[in-house]
Every structure is written in C-alpha cells, then in structure tokens.
Coordinates of C-alpha atoms in Angstrom, one line a residue:
M1009 CA 26.3 311.7 195.0
I1010 CA 24.6 314.7 197.0
D1011 CA 21.2 315.0 195.4
Q1012 CA 18.6 317.7 196.0
K1013 CA 15.8 315.1 195.4
R1014 CA 17.1 313.4 198.6
E1015 CA 16.5 314.6 202.2
N1016 CA 19.9 315.8 203.9
L1017 CA 19.9 312.8 206.4
L1018 CA 19.7 310.5 203.4
N1019 CA 22.3 312.1 201.7
L1020 CA 24.4 312.0 204.9
A1021 CA 23.6 308.5 205.4
L1022 CA 24.7 307.4 201.8
A1023 CA 28.0 309.4 202.2
A1024 CA 29.0 307.9 205.7
T1025 CA 31.3 304.9 206.4
E1026 CA 30.0 301.7 207.7
V1027 CA 31.7 302.6 211.0
E1028 CA 29.7 306.2 211.0
R1029 CA 26.5 304.3 210.4
R1030 CA 27.0 302.0 213.3
R1031 CA 27.6 304.7 215.7
V1032 CA 24.7 306.6 214.9
P1033 CA 21.2 304.8 214.7
E1034 CA 19.6 307.7 212.6
L1035 CA 22.2 307.1 209.6
S1036 CA 21.7 303.2 209.8
A1037 CA 17.9 303.1 209.9
G1038 CA 16.8 301.4 206.8
Y1039 CA 20.3 300.3 205.8
N1040 CA 21.2 296.4 205.7
S1041 CA 24.6 296.0 205.7
Y1042 CA 24.5 292.2 204.7
S1043 CA 22.4 292.8 201.5
K1044 CA 23.7 296.2 200.8
T1045 CA 20.3 297.5 200.5
W1046 CA 18.5 300.6 201.3
E1047 CA 14.9 301.1 202.4
V1048 CA 13.5 304.5 201.2
I1049 CA 10.4 306.3 201.4
V1050 CA 9.6 307.9 198.0
Q1051 CA 7.0 310.2 196.3
Y1052 CA 6.7 309.2 192.7
Q1053 CA 4.7 309.7 189.5
G1054 CA 3.9 307.5 186.6
D1055 CA 4.8 303.9 187.1
L1056 CA 7.4 302.1 189.2
A1057 CA 6.7 298.6 188.1
F1058 CA 9.7 298.2 185.8
L1059 CA 11.8 298.6 189.2
E1060 CA 10.8 295.1 190.2
E1061 CA 12.8 293.6 187.3
Q1062 CA 15.9 295.3 188.0
G1063 CA 16.0 293.9 191.7
V1064 CA 14.2 296.9 193.6
R1065 CA 11.4 295.6 195.8
V1066 CA 8.3 298.1 195.3
T1067 CA 5.5 298.9 197.9
L1068 CA 3.1 301.4 196.5
L1069 CA 1.1 303.5 199.2
L1070 CA -1.9 305.6 198.5
F1071 CA -1.4 309.3 197.3
S1072 CA 1.8 308.8 195.0
Y1073 CA 4.0 307.4 197.7
A1074 CA 6.0 304.1 197.8
I1075 CA 8.5 302.4 200.0
L1076 CA 11.4 300.7 197.8
L1077 CA 14.1 298.4 199.0
V1078 CA 16.8 299.3 196.8
P1079 CA 20.5 297.7 196.3
E1080 CA 23.1 300.2 197.2
S1081 CA 24.6 300.1 193.7
L1082 CA 21.2 301.6 192.2
M1083 CA 20.5 304.2 194.6
D1084 CA 21.7 307.0 192.4
Y1085 CA 20.0 305.3 189.3
V1086 CA 16.7 305.4 191.3
T1087 CA 17.3 308.8 192.5
G1088 CA 17.9 310.2 189.0
L1089 CA 14.6 308.6 187.7
P1090 CA 12.1 311.2 186.5
Q1091 CA 9.1 309.0 188.1
I1092 CA 11.0 309.8 191.5
T1093 CA 10.3 313.2 192.9
Y1094 CA 11.7 312.8 196.5
L1095 CA 13.4 310.3 198.6
E1096 CA 14.0 310.5 202.4
K1097 CA 15.1 307.7 204.9
P1098 CA 13.0 305.5 207.6
K1099 CA 12.9 307.3 210.9
L1100 CA 13.1 305.5 214.2
L1101 CA 9.9 305.2 216.5
Y1102 CA 10.0 305.1 220.2
F1103 CA 7.3 304.8 222.7
A1104 CA 5.3 307.9 224.2
D1105 CA 3.1 308.2 227.1
A1106 CA -0.5 308.5 226.5
F1107 CA -2.9 310.6 228.4
V1108 CA -5.5 308.5 230.3
R1109 CA -9.2 308.5 230.1
S1110 CA -9.9 310.0 233.7
I1111 CA -8.1 313.2 232.7
S1112 CA -9.7 313.7 229.2
C1113 CA -13.3 314.5 230.0
I1114 CA -14.5 311.2 228.0
T1115 CA -17.1 310.4 230.3
P1116 CA -19.7 313.2 229.6
V1117 CA -19.3 312.3 226.0
Q1118 CA -20.3 308.8 226.7
E1119 CA -23.1 309.5 229.1
G1120 CA -24.4 312.8 227.6
V1121 CA -27.2 313.5 225.1
M1122 CA -25.5 311.9 222.5
G1123 CA -24.3 308.9 224.4
L1124 CA -21.2 308.3 222.1
S1125 CA -19.7 304.7 222.2
G1126 CA -18.0 304.2 218.9
N1127 CA -20.7 302.0 217.7
G1128 CA -20.3 301.5 214.0
V1129 CA -16.9 303.1 213.8
L1130 CA -13.5 301.2 213.2
L1131 CA -10.8 302.0 215.8
A1132 CA -7.4 300.8 214.6
C1133 CA -4.2 300.6 216.8
I1134 CA -0.5 300.6 215.3
D1135 CA 1.7 299.6 218.0
S1136 CA 3.3 296.5 219.7
G1137 CA 0.3 294.3 219.1
V1138 CA -2.4 293.3 221.3
D1139 CA -3.4 290.5 223.8
Y1140 CA -6.6 289.5 221.7
A1141 CA -7.6 287.2 224.4
H1142 CA -8.1 290.0 226.9
P1143 CA -11.9 290.4 227.8
D1144 CA -11.8 294.0 227.0
F1145 CA -11.4 293.2 223.4
C1146 CA -14.1 290.5 223.3
A1147 CA -17.7 291.1 222.8
P1148 CA -20.3 289.9 225.8
D1149 CA -20.6 286.4 224.0
G1150 CA -16.8 285.7 224.2
T1151 CA -16.4 286.4 220.3
S1152 CA -13.5 288.9 219.5
R1153 CA -14.1 292.6 218.7
I1154 CA -11.1 292.4 216.6
A1155 CA -11.9 292.3 212.8
I1156 CA -8.3 292.2 211.5
L1157 CA -4.9 291.6 213.2
W1158 CA -1.7 292.1 211.2
D1159 CA 1.4 291.1 212.8
Q1160 CA 4.4 292.5 211.0
T1161 CA 6.9 290.1 212.7
I1162 CA 5.4 286.7 211.7
P1163 CA 6.5 285.9 208.3
G1164 CA 4.3 283.8 206.0
N1165 CA 1.0 285.4 205.0
P1166 CA 1.3 289.1 204.3
P1167 CA -1.6 291.1 203.3
M1168 CA -2.0 291.5 199.5
G1169 CA 0.2 294.2 198.3
Y1170 CA 2.8 294.1 201.0
A1171 CA 5.9 292.1 201.9
L1172 CA 6.0 291.5 205.5
G1173 CA 4.3 289.7 208.3
S1174 CA 0.9 287.8 208.6
V1175 CA -2.7 288.8 208.7
Y1176 CA -5.5 286.9 210.7
T1177 CA -9.2 287.5 210.4
R1178 CA -11.8 287.8 213.1
R1179 CA -12.7 284.1 212.4
Q1180 CA -9.2 282.8 213.0
I1181 CA -9.1 284.8 216.3
N1182 CA -12.5 283.4 217.3
E1183 CA -11.0 279.9 216.5
A1184 CA -8.0 280.5 218.5
L1185 CA -10.3 282.0 221.6
A1186 CA -12.3 278.9 221.6
S1187 CA -9.4 276.5 222.1
S1188 CA -8.8 274.8 225.5
T1189 CA -5.1 275.7 226.3
P1190 CA -2.9 278.6 225.6
E1191 CA -0.8 276.6 223.6
E1192 CA -3.6 275.7 221.2
R1193 CA -4.5 279.4 221.1
F1194 CA -0.9 280.6 220.3
A1195 CA -0.7 277.7 217.7
L1196 CA -3.5 279.1 216.0
V1197 CA -2.7 282.7 216.0
P1198 CA 0.8 283.1 217.4
S1199 CA 0.9 287.0 217.7
R1200 CA 1.6 288.3 221.2
D1201 CA 2.4 291.7 222.7
V1202 CA 5.5 291.3 224.4
T1203 CA 5.9 294.6 226.0
G1204 CA 1.9 295.3 226.5
H1205 CA 2.2 298.9 225.3
G1206 CA -0.3 298.1 222.3
T1207 CA -2.8 296.5 224.5
A1208 CA -2.7 299.4 227.2
V1209 CA -3.1 302.0 224.4
L1210 CA -6.1 300.0 222.7
G1211 CA -7.5 299.4 226.1
I1212 CA -7.6 303.4 226.8
A1213 CA -9.0 303.8 223.1
A1214 CA -11.5 301.2 222.8
G1215 CA -11.5 298.5 226.0
N1216 CA -15.1 297.7 226.9
G1217 CA -14.3 297.1 230.6
R1218 CA -15.3 293.4 230.9
A1219 CA -12.5 292.7 232.7
S1220 CA -12.9 295.3 235.4
G1221 CA -16.6 295.2 235.6
G1222 CA -17.0 298.5 233.4
V1223 CA -14.6 300.5 235.7
N1224 CA -11.9 300.7 233.3
R1225 CA -13.9 301.0 230.2
G1226 CA -12.1 303.1 227.4
V1227 CA -13.3 305.7 224.8
A1228 CA -15.0 303.9 221.6
Y1229 CA -16.0 300.8 223.7
K1230 CA -18.3 299.4 221.2
S1231 CA -16.0 299.8 218.0
D1232 CA -14.7 297.2 215.8
L1233 CA -11.2 296.8 216.0
L1234 CA -8.3 296.7 213.8
V1235 CA -4.6 296.0 215.0
V1236 CA -1.4 296.1 213.3
K1237 CA 1.6 295.1 215.3
M1238 CA 5.0 296.6 214.0
G1239 CA 7.9 294.9 212.8
N1240 CA 10.6 293.8 215.2
A1241 CA 12.4 296.5 217.2
R1242 CA 16.2 297.0 216.0
E1243 CA 18.9 297.6 218.4
N1244 CA 18.6 300.8 220.4
S1245 CA 15.4 301.5 218.7
F1246 CA 11.8 300.5 218.0
P1247 CA 10.4 299.6 214.3
R1248 CA 10.6 302.1 211.7
T1249 CA 8.4 304.7 209.9
T1250 CA 8.3 302.7 206.8
E1251 CA 6.6 299.9 208.9
L1252 CA 4.1 302.5 210.3
M1253 CA 3.3 304.0 206.8
E1254 CA 2.4 300.6 205.6
G1255 CA 0.4 299.9 208.6
I1256 CA -1.5 303.1 208.0
D1257 CA -1.9 302.5 204.4
Y1258 CA -3.3 299.1 204.9
L1259 CA -5.7 300.1 207.5
I1260 CA -7.0 303.0 205.3
R1261 CA -7.6 300.5 202.4
Q1262 CA -9.6 298.1 204.8
A1263 CA -11.7 301.0 206.1
V1264 CA -12.7 302.0 202.3
K1265 CA -13.3 298.4 201.6
M1266 CA -15.6 297.9 204.4
G1267 CA -17.3 301.4 203.9
R1268 CA -16.8 302.3 207.5
P1269 CA -15.4 305.3 209.2
I1270 CA -11.9 304.9 210.9
A1271 CA -10.2 306.4 213.7
V1272 CA -6.5 305.5 213.7

C-alpha cells in the first residue's frame, strides 16, 4: 500500500520484490529477509508502548522520534496508526575524509588569549570504535580519558532503553588498561577499532599527543571522551542511520545526566 505518511523510498522498498531489494542496497537497508521485519524511523505523538505487545520492538528517542522493528505483516497497520505521523527507512552510512588539524587554524585557538583545550567539555565520537589503549586517549597518569564506550557490535549489556551492544565504563576500561597482556585487556573490554577510522577521527578531535610528544595533539585535547562504535557493517555498506540516531540520542542523554556541555 502506498501511503503519504511514508517517505517515497520506503514505499518503493515495500513494493519491491526480494530480488529487487537484493540488487539495490538502498531498498534492502532495514529489511531482514529471514525474520521478515522492517526497521523504520518514525515521528510519533502519544504513547507507543502498546506496540510491544503486538510484536513490534520500540526504541524511544528524544523529540518524539522512535525506531521501530516491525514485522512485515504489520507495516500497513503501524503506518495507519494515528500516533504515527511519519515513517522512513534507515539510510546507509559511508566513511568520509576529515580535514586535518594542520589546515584548520586550531593552533592559535589553543595558544591564544583564550587558550582553549576542551577542559570540562565532553567530546563524543560515533564511528568505527576506538583503540582505547592508545596513549592519546589516556591521562598523564595512564588512566583512561574515555568516560563511556558503547560498542553496538558486542551483544550482552546494552545501555538501559536500547536494544543492542554493550556499554563499558571508565572503571572497566581502566581495569583493562591495568592488565598485564593484550589478551587479558581484550577479555575485560573486548571492543576493537578494526578499521582504525574512529581512532583517527577521535585523535584529530581530541588526542592529547602523548604518543608523539605533543606533535600530533588534537583539538579538544583535555576533554573527557564518549565513544560509540556503530553496529556491524553490512554487505556493500557501513552501519545504518538508525544506529547513528541511537548513538546520538544516547550521548545527549549522558551529557544531560552529567550536566556537561558536549560536542559530537
């Protein structure tokens, strides 16, 4: 059924055949052919709790947005609910190049009258994870600058209110850093940045330069760090916008809880 509440791409994906979805990644994003479910972003009003009883997984976000995992047989029903005002598919995310510190005029900001360093500010990175043992993300005493690490790829201990991944605290990361071998460290906090992209981006944004004697110091080099490693990459793509939205939602909630300003 074509419905004006749905974005055009979602209408197109729902009308497509299994073969067409496999051929076009933009159509298949959010669809699980094994469980016959659709992950969708919705804007809503009122209460959606009753959907859980009908087999729909509901993750409530701020500002009246939510992420639903809807059985295919219930898509038209969910679309027609008065509580649902808009639906769209997840989009695929891809890596992009970042501008480096050397061409961004950061040095005068750090060394000028203001002497800005990020002290007292939370800096968050949502990417491929982080090498949490890297010296640039540790304080001079060797303890971690990372306050929270949410790895969406490791099941078992998701943050309250979310359905995927595992969250690790600074205390747990410090215990891992104090271990005697990499094997012990990984057993305590098994999160890894396989591609290195998240580590590189966070280094530009907030590395303190300990690994390079201060040469490769980042921008907010005294900030406390929050890290979200997004879900596993799919065939022909990186993680989806739904995982990015959940990451941003979680980080903003943490900043509010801590009473600290945050840059994401």
